Amino acid sequence: MRPLLSIAIATKDREKYCVKSIQSILSLNSDKIEITISDNSATPQVKNFIEELKSTNVKYRYDSGPVSSIENFNRAIELTTGKYIILIGDDDTILPKAIEIAEWADNNDIDSVCSKEAVTYYWPGALEQYPTGALIIPPFGNNIKEISLKKNLISLLHNGLQHYLLYPLPKTYHGIVKKDILEKIKKLTGHYYGGLSPDIYSSVAVSCIAKNHFQLEEPISVAGVCPTSTTAENFTGKHSGTLENIPHLRHREGYVFDKRIPKYYSVNTIWAESGLKALEELKEFELLKEFNIFYLLAQGRINNRKFISDLIEEETQKTLSENNISQNKYKIENAKSIFKIYTKKALNILNTKMSSRKDKTILSIENIQKVLEIYNS
C-alpha cells in the first residue's frame, strides 16, 4: 500500500544525529509513513544501522563519492513513494501532528500545508547557552487558514527574496506538499530542487504550481540545531565570504549565478539566487519582474558588513554595472530599502516587547528521540 507521508532526509557526515533522527521517527509506530535517506557520508555508519534495522518503512541510498548537496536532496525525494512528502534535516524529526495533517490534506485535496510555529531543539554543544541541550516550544493555537499564494510570493519578491521563512508560503522543508506537485516541477525543470538552497527553491516553485495552500498554527516537526548545522554556523559569521569553496558549489561545476546577485557568499545572496532560479526554470517571467534587487543589496550589506564589508562594496558595484543601474538610482533606492528594513526591525522589536508570548524551554535533553518523549508526555 502506498504510504501517506514520506519523510525525506539528505545527510552527509552527521551520522550520529541522522541515526537518532531515524529512530525518533520510527518510534511513532505509524504504518502511514516511510523514511527515505540519501546518504553522502564518508563512513557507512548510517548504512550499517539501516541494514541492522531491516525496516520496510525505510528506503536508503548510500554514495560516498562526489555528490553535490542539491543532488543529495534530489535523491532523497526520488526515493519517496508517499502521497505527500516532508523534507527534514538529518538532525530534525517530525511530530505526530504531521501525520494527522497529511490525512486531513489527503481527504480535502490540499496541495500544501505548513505550520506557522516551530519547535526547536538545540542539541548538546550547539549553542554555548545550552551546553546540555534545550527544547524550545512556542505557544500555539489550533487555527488553520488558506493562504493567497500569488499575493505572498509577490510580497517576498518585493523584499528581495529575503527571510522567506517569515512568509506563509509552501515549504517542502518542514512543510507538507503533495508529491504530484513535485513531479510537475521536475517535469518542467528536470529536477525537484535547483539553485543552491532546496528550501527557498521549493518554496518559490511550489508557490507557482500549487492550486491551494494552508497554514496551521500547531507545529508539525522539530527543527534540530546540532553543533555543525548551518543555523549554528550562521551565528559566527561562517556564512559570509567569497564564493570560493562554499559548500553549495561543490560538484556544481559551471554553475551560473543570476546577474542580479552580487558574487559574495551569504545567506542573503544564496536565498535570492535560489528563488530567482526557480522562477527562471519555471519560465515565470512576469514574476521575475517583481524582484527588488535594491532590497537584496541593502539586506546583504546590513547582515554581513562586519565580516566582509570591502568584498560587499566591490561586488555591489559590479552588480550595479552589470545591470546598468546608475549611482543616483542606487542611492535613492538603497535609502528606501534601508529605511524599510530598519522600520520593520523596530516594529518587530516593539511587538516582541509588547507581546505576552512566552516560549517553554526545557533543558538537558540528550538527543532528539528524547524530545518526542517529552513533547508527547
Coordinates of N, CA and C in Angstrom, one line a residue, residues 172-345:
T172 N 8.7 22.5 1.3 CA 8.9 21.1 1.4 C 9.7 20.9 2.7
Y173 N 10.5 21.8 3.0 CA 11.4 21.7 4.2 C 10.6 22.1 5.4
H174 N 10.2 21.1 6.2 CA 9.4 21.2 7.4 C 8.0 21.6 7.0
G175 N 7.6 21.4 5.8 CA 6.2 21.6 5.4 C 5.7 20.4 4.6
I176 N 4.4 20.2 4.4 CA 3.9 19.0 3.8 C 3.4 19.4 2.4
V177 N 3.8 18.7 1.3 CA 3.5 19.0 0.0 C 3.1 17.8 -0.8
K178 N 2.1 17.8 -1.6 CA 1.7 16.7 -2.4 C 2.8 16.3 -3.3
K179 N 3.1 15.0 -3.4 CA 4.2 14.5 -4.3 C 3.9 14.9 -5.7
D180 N 2.7 14.9 -6.1 CA 2.3 15.2 -7.5 C 2.8 16.6 -7.9
I181 N 2.8 17.5 -7.0 CA 3.3 18.9 -7.2 C 4.8 18.9 -7.5
L182 N 5.5 18.1 -6.8 CA 7.0 18.0 -7.0 C 7.2 17.3 -8.4
E183 N 6.4 16.3 -8.7 CA 6.6 15.7 -10.0 C 6.4 16.7 -11.2
K184 N 5.4 17.6 -11.0 CA 5.2 18.6 -12.0 C 6.4 19.6 -12.1
I185 N 6.9 19.9 -11.0 CA 8.1 20.8 -11.0 C 9.3 20.1 -11.7
K186 N 9.5 18.8 -11.4 CA 10.5 18.0 -12.1 C 10.3 17.9 -13.6
K187 N 9.1 17.7 -14.0 CA 8.8 17.7 -15.4 C 9.1 19.0 -16.2
L188 N 8.9 20.1 -15.5 CA 9.2 21.4 -16.1 C 10.6 21.8 -16.0
T189 N 11.3 21.4 -15.0 CA 12.7 21.9 -14.8 C 13.8 20.8 -14.9
G190 N 13.4 19.5 -14.8 CA 14.3 18.5 -14.9 C 14.8 18.0 -13.5
H191 N 14.3 18.6 -12.4 CA 14.7 18.2 -11.1 C 13.6 18.7 -10.1
Y192 N 13.7 18.1 -8.9 CA 12.8 18.6 -7.8 C 13.3 19.9 -7.2
Y193 N 14.7 19.9 -7.1 CA 15.3 21.1 -6.5 C 16.4 21.6 -7.4
G194 N 16.5 22.9 -7.5 CA 17.6 23.5 -8.3 C 18.2 24.7 -7.5
G195 N 18.9 25.5 -8.1 CA 19.5 26.6 -7.4 C 20.5 26.1 -6.4
L196 N 20.7 26.9 -5.3 CA 21.7 26.5 -4.3 C 21.1 26.1 -3.0
S197 N 19.9 26.5 -2.7 CA 19.2 26.1 -1.5 C 17.9 25.4 -1.8
P198 N 17.7 24.2 -1.4 CA 16.5 23.5 -1.7 C 15.3 24.1 -1.0
D199 N 15.5 24.7 0.1 CA 14.4 25.3 0.9 C 13.7 26.3 0.2
I200 N 14.4 27.4 -0.2 CA 13.7 28.5 -0.9 C 13.3 28.2 -2.3
Y201 N 14.2 27.4 -3.0 CA 13.8 27.0 -4.4 C 12.5 26.3 -4.4
S202 N 12.2 25.3 -3.5 CA 11.0 24.6 -3.5 C 9.8 25.5 -3.0
S203 N 10.1 26.4 -2.1 CA 9.1 27.3 -1.6 C 8.5 28.2 -2.7
V204 N 9.4 28.7 -3.6 CA 9.0 29.5 -4.7 C 8.4 28.7 -5.8
A205 N 9.0 27.5 -6.1 CA 8.5 26.7 -7.1 C 7.1 26.1 -6.8
V206 N 6.9 25.6 -5.6 CA 5.6 25.1 -5.2 C 4.5 26.2 -5.2
S207 N 4.9 27.4 -4.8 CA 4.0 28.6 -4.9 C 3.5 28.8 -6.3
C208 N 4.3 28.5 -7.3 CA 3.9 28.7 -8.7 C 3.0 27.6 -9.2
I209 N 3.1 26.4 -8.6 CA 2.4 25.3 -9.2 C 1.2 24.9 -8.4
A210 N 1.2 25.0 -7.1 CA 0.1 24.5 -6.2 C -1.2 25.3 -6.5
K211 N -2.3 24.6 -6.4 CA -3.6 25.3 -6.6 C -4.2 25.8 -5.3
N212 N -3.7 25.3 -4.2 CA -4.1 25.8 -2.8 C -3.0 25.5 -1.8
H213 N -3.0 26.2 -0.7 CA -2.0 26.1 0.3 C -2.6 26.6 1.6
F214 N -2.4 25.9 2.7 CA -2.9 26.3 4.0 C -1.8 26.4 5.0
Q215 N -2.1 27.2 6.1 CA -1.1 27.4 7.2 C -1.8 27.1 8.5
L216 N -1.3 26.2 9.3 CA -1.8 26.0 10.6 C -0.9 26.5 11.7
E217 N -1.4 26.7 12.9 CA -0.6 27.2 14.0 C 0.3 26.2 14.7
E218 N -0.3 25.0 14.8 CA 0.4 24.0 15.6 C 1.6 23.4 14.8
P219 N 2.7 23.3 15.5 CA 3.9 22.7 14.8 C 3.7 21.3 14.4
I220 N 4.4 20.9 13.3 CA 4.3 19.6 12.8 C 5.7 18.9 12.8
S221 N 6.7 19.6 13.2 CA 8.0 19.0 13.2 C 8.9 19.7 14.2
V222 N 10.1 19.1 14.4 CA 11.1 19.7 15.3 C 12.3 20.0 14.5
A223 N 12.7 21.3 14.5 CA 13.9 21.8 13.8 C 15.1 21.6 14.8
G224 N 15.9 20.7 14.4 CA 17.1 20.4 15.3 C 18.3 21.3 14.9
V225 N 19.1 21.7 15.9 CA 20.3 22.5 15.6 C 21.4 21.8 16.3
C226 N 22.2 21.1 15.5 CA 23.4 20.4 16.1 C 24.6 21.3 15.9
P227 N 25.7 21.0 16.6 CA 26.9 21.8 16.5 C 27.4 22.2 15.1
T228 N 27.2 21.3 14.1 CA 27.7 21.6 12.8 C 26.6 22.0 11.8
S229 N 25.4 22.4 12.3 CA 24.3 22.8 11.5 C 24.6 24.2 10.9
T230 N 23.9 24.5 9.8 CA 24.0 25.8 9.2 C 23.5 26.9 10.1
T231 N 22.5 26.6 10.9 CA 21.9 27.6 11.9 C 23.0 28.0 12.9
A232 N 23.7 26.9 13.5 CA 24.7 27.2 14.5 C 25.9 28.0 13.9
E233 N 26.3 27.6 12.7 CA 27.4 28.3 12.0 C 27.1 29.7 11.6
N234 N 25.8 30.0 11.4 CA 25.4 31.4 11.0 C 25.7 32.4 12.1
F235 N 25.6 31.9 13.3 CA 25.8 32.9 14.5 C 27.3 33.4 14.5
T236 N 28.2 32.7 13.9 CA 29.6 33.0 14.0 C 30.2 33.7 12.7
G237 N 29.3 33.9 11.7 CA 29.8 34.6 10.5 C 30.4 33.6 9.5
K238 N 30.3 32.3 9.7 CA 30.9 31.4 8.8 C 30.2 31.4 7.4
H239 N 29.0 32.0 7.4 CA 28.3 32.1 6.1 C 28.5 33.4 5.4
S240 N 29.7 34.0 5.6 CA 30.0 35.3 4.9 C 31.4 35.1 4.3
G241 N 31.5 35.5 3.0 CA 32.9 35.4 2.4 C 32.8 35.3 0.9
T242 N 33.9 34.9 0.3 CA 33.9 34.8 -1.1 C 33.2 33.5 -1.5
L243 N 33.0 33.3 -2.9 CA 32.3 32.2 -3.4 C 33.2 30.9 -3.5
E244 N 34.5 31.1 -3.2 CA 35.4 30.0 -3.3 C 35.2 29.0 -2.2
N245 N 35.1 27.8 -2.6 CA 35.0 26.7 -1.7 C 33.7 26.7 -0.8
I246 N 32.7 27.4 -1.2 CA 31.4 27.3 -0.4 C 30.8 26.0 -0.7
P247 N 30.1 25.4 0.3 CA 29.6 24.0 0.1 C 28.5 23.9 -1.0
H248 N 27.8 25.0 -1.2 CA 26.7 24.9 -2.2 C 27.3 24.7 -3.6
L249 N 28.5 25.0 -3.9 CA 29.1 24.9 -5.2 C 30.0 23.7 -5.4
R250 N 30.1 22.9 -4.4 CA 30.9 21.7 -4.5 C 30.2 20.7 -5.5
H251 N 31.0 20.3 -6.5 CA 30.5 19.4 -7.5 C 29.4 20.0 -8.3
R252 N 29.4 21.3 -8.5 CA 28.5 22.1 -9.3 C 29.2 22.9 -10.3
E253 N 30.1 22.2 -11.0 CA 31.0 22.9 -12.0 C 30.1 23.6 -13.1
G254 N 30.5 24.8 -13.4 CA 29.8 25.6 -14.4 C 28.5 26.2 -13.9
Y255 N 28.2 26.2 -12.6 CA 27.0 26.9 -12.1 C 27.1 28.4 -12.4
V256 N 26.0 28.9 -13.0 CA 25.9 30.3 -13.4 C 25.0 31.1 -12.4
F257 N 25.5 32.1 -11.8 CA 24.7 33.0 -10.9 C 23.9 34.0 -11.8
D258 N 22.7 34.3 -11.3 CA 21.9 35.4 -11.9 C 22.7 36.7 -11.8
K259 N 22.6 37.5 -12.8 CA 23.4 38.7 -12.9 C 22.9 39.7 -11.8
R260 N 21.7 39.5 -11.3 CA 21.2 40.4 -10.2 C 21.8 40.1 -8.8
I261 N 22.6 39.0 -8.7 CA 23.1 38.6 -7.4 C 24.5 39.0 -7.3
P262 N 24.9 39.8 -6.3 CA 26.3 40.1 -6.0 C 27.1 38.9 -5.7
K263 N 28.3 38.8 -6.2 CA 29.0 37.5 -6.0 C 29.8 37.4 -4.7
Y264 N 29.1 37.3 -3.6 CA 29.7 37.0 -2.4 C 28.8 36.0 -1.6
Y265 N 29.4 35.3 -0.7 CA 28.7 34.2 0.0 C 28.0 34.8 1.2
S266 N 26.7 34.6 1.3 CA 25.9 35.0 2.5 C 24.6 34.3 2.3
V267 N 23.9 34.1 3.4 CA 22.5 33.5 3.4 C 21.6 34.4 2.5
N268 N 21.9 35.7 2.5 CA 21.0 36.6 1.7 C 21.2 36.4 0.2
T269 N 22.4 36.2 -0.3 CA 22.6 36.0 -1.7 C 22.2 34.6 -2.1
I270 N 22.4 33.6 -1.3 CA 22.0 32.2 -1.6 C 20.5 32.2 -1.7
W271 N 19.8 32.8 -0.8 CA 18.3 32.8 -0.8 C 17.8 33.4 -2.2
A272 N 18.3 34.6 -2.5 CA 17.9 35.3 -3.7 C 18.2 34.5 -4.9
E273 N 19.4 34.0 -5.0 CA 19.9 33.2 -6.2 C 18.9 32.0 -6.4
S274 N 18.6 31.3 -5.3 CA 17.8 30.1 -5.5 C 16.4 30.4 -5.8
G275 N 15.8 31.5 -5.2 CA 14.5 31.9 -5.6 C 14.3 32.3 -7.0
L276 N 15.3 33.1 -7.5 CA 15.3 33.5 -8.9 C 15.4 32.4 -9.8
K277 N 16.3 31.4 -9.4 CA 16.5 30.2 -10.3 C 15.2 29.4 -10.5
A278 N 14.4 29.3 -9.4 CA 13.1 28.6 -9.5 C 12.2 29.3 -10.5
L279 N 12.1 30.6 -10.5 CA 11.3 31.4 -11.4 C 11.8 31.3 -12.8
E280 N 13.1 31.4 -13.0 CA 13.7 31.3 -14.3 C 13.4 29.9 -14.9
E281 N 13.6 28.8 -14.2 CA 13.4 27.5 -14.7 C 12.0 27.2 -15.0
L282 N 11.1 27.8 -14.2 CA 9.6 27.6 -14.5 C 9.1 28.6 -15.5
K283 N 10.0 29.5 -16.0 CA 9.6 30.5 -17.0 C 8.5 31.4 -16.5
E284 N 8.6 31.8 -15.2 CA 7.7 32.8 -14.6 C 8.3 34.2 -14.8
F285 N 8.3 34.6 -16.1 CA 9.0 35.9 -16.4 C 8.3 37.1 -15.8
E286 N 7.0 37.1 -15.7 CA 6.2 38.2 -15.1 C 6.6 38.4 -13.6
L287 N 6.7 37.2 -13.0 CA 7.0 37.3 -11.5 C 8.4 37.8 -11.3
L288 N 9.3 37.4 -12.3 CA 10.7 37.8 -12.2 C 10.8 39.4 -12.1
K289 N 9.9 40.0 -12.8 CA 9.9 41.5 -12.9 C 9.6 42.1 -11.5
E290 N 9.0 41.3 -10.6 CA 8.7 41.9 -9.3 C 9.9 41.9 -8.3
F291 N 11.0 41.2 -8.7 CA 12.1 41.1 -7.8 C 12.8 42.5 -7.5
N292 N 13.0 42.8 -6.3 CA 13.6 44.1 -5.9 C 15.0 43.9 -5.6
I293 N 15.9 44.2 -6.5 CA 17.3 44.0 -6.3 C 17.9 44.9 -5.2
F294 N 17.3 46.1 -5.0 CA 17.9 47.0 -4.1 C 17.7 46.5 -2.6
Y295 N 16.5 45.9 -2.4 CA 16.3 45.3 -1.1 C 17.3 44.2 -0.7
L296 N 17.6 43.4 -1.7 CA 18.6 42.4 -1.5 C 20.0 43.0 -1.2
L297 N 20.4 44.0 -2.0 CA 21.7 44.6 -1.8 C 21.8 45.3 -0.4
A298 N 20.7 45.9 0.0 CA 20.7 46.6 1.3 C 20.7 45.5 2.5
Q299 N 19.9 44.5 2.3 CA 19.8 43.5 3.4 C 21.2 42.7 3.5
G300 N 21.8 42.4 2.3 CA 23.0 41.7 2.3 C 24.1 42.5 3.0
R301 N 24.1 43.8 2.8 CA 25.1 44.7 3.4 C 24.9 44.8 4.9
I302 N 23.7 45.0 5.3 CA 23.4 45.1 6.7 C 23.8 43.8 7.5
N303 N 23.5 42.7 6.9 CA 23.7 41.4 7.6 C 25.1 41.0 7.7
N304 N 26.0 41.4 6.7 CA 27.3 40.8 6.5 C 28.4 41.8 6.6
R305 N 28.1 43.1 6.8 CA 29.2 44.1 6.7 C 30.3 43.9 7.8
K306 N 30.0 43.4 8.9 CA 31.0 43.3 10.0 C 32.0 42.2 9.6
F307 N 31.6 41.3 8.6 CA 32.5 40.2 8.3 C 33.3 40.5 7.0
I308 N 32.6 41.1 6.0 CA 33.2 41.2 4.6 C 32.8 42.5 4.0
S309 N 32.9 43.6 4.7 CA 32.4 44.9 4.2 C 33.1 45.3 2.8
D310 N 34.4 45.1 2.7 CA 35.1 45.5 1.5 C 34.6 44.7 0.3
L311 N 34.5 43.4 0.5 CA 34.0 42.5 -0.6 C 32.6 42.9 -1.0
I312 N 31.8 43.2 0.0 CA 30.4 43.6 -0.4 C 30.4 44.8 -1.2
E313 N 31.2 45.8 -0.9 CA 31.2 47.1 -1.6 C 31.7 46.8 -3.1
E314 N 32.7 46.0 -3.2 CA 33.3 45.7 -4.5 C 32.2 44.9 -5.4
E315 N 31.6 43.9 -4.8 CA 30.7 43.1 -5.6 C 29.3 43.9 -5.9
T316 N 29.0 44.7 -5.0 CA 27.8 45.6 -5.2 C 28.0 46.5 -6.4
Q317 N 29.1 47.1 -6.5 CA 29.4 48.0 -7.6 C 29.5 47.2 -8.9
K318 N 30.0 46.0 -8.9 CA 30.0 45.2 -10.1 C 28.6 44.8 -10.5
T319 N 27.7 44.5 -9.6 CA 26.3 44.2 -9.8 C 25.6 45.4 -10.4
L320 N 25.8 46.5 -9.9 CA 25.2 47.7 -10.4 C 25.6 48.0 -11.9
S321 N 26.9 47.8 -12.2 CA 27.4 48.0 -13.5 C 26.8 47.0 -14.5
E322 N 26.7 45.7 -14.1 CA 26.2 44.7 -14.9 C 24.7 44.8 -15.2
N323 N 24.0 45.4 -14.3 CA 22.6 45.7 -14.5 C 22.2 47.1 -15.0
N324 N 23.3 47.8 -15.4 CA 23.1 49.2 -15.9 C 22.3 50.1 -14.9
I325 N 22.6 50.0 -13.7 CA 22.0 50.9 -12.6 C 22.9 52.0 -12.3
S326 N 22.4 53.2 -12.4 CA 23.2 54.4 -12.1 C 23.4 54.5 -10.6
Q327 N 24.5 55.3 -10.3 CA 24.8 55.5 -8.8 C 23.6 56.3 -8.2
N328 N 23.1 57.3 -8.9 CA 22.0 58.1 -8.4 C 20.7 57.2 -8.1
K329 N 20.4 56.3 -9.0 CA 19.3 55.4 -8.8 C 19.5 54.5 -7.6
Y330 N 20.8 54.0 -7.5 CA 21.1 53.1 -6.4 C 21.0 53.8 -5.1
K331 N 21.5 55.0 -5.0 CA 21.5 55.8 -3.7 C 20.1 56.0 -3.3
I332 N 19.2 56.4 -4.2 CA 17.8 56.6 -3.8 C 17.1 55.3 -3.4
E333 N 17.2 54.3 -4.2 CA 16.6 53.0 -3.9 C 17.2 52.3 -2.6
N334 N 18.5 52.5 -2.5 CA 19.1 51.9 -1.3 C 18.6 52.6 0.0
A335 N 18.5 53.9 -0.1 CA 18.0 54.6 1.1 C 16.5 54.2 1.4
K336 N 15.7 54.0 0.4 CA 14.4 53.5 0.6 C 14.4 52.1 1.3
S337 N 15.2 51.2 0.8 CA 15.3 49.8 1.3 C 15.8 49.8 2.7
I338 N 16.8 50.6 3.0 CA 17.4 50.6 4.4 C 16.3 51.1 5.4
F339 N 15.6 52.2 4.9 CA 14.5 52.7 5.8 C 13.5 51.6 6.1
K340 N 13.1 50.9 5.0 CA 12.1 49.9 5.2 C 12.6 48.7 6.1
I341 N 13.9 48.3 5.9 CA 14.4 47.3 6.7 C 14.5 47.6 8.2
Y342 N 15.0 48.8 8.5 CA 15.1 49.2 9.9 C 13.7 49.6 10.5
T343 N 12.8 50.0 9.7 CA 11.4 50.2 10.2 C 10.8 48.9 10.6
K344 N 11.0 47.9 9.8 CA 10.4 46.6 10.1 C 11.1 46.0 11.4
K345 N 12.4 46.2 11.5 CA 13.1 45.7 12.6 C 12.7 46.4 13.9

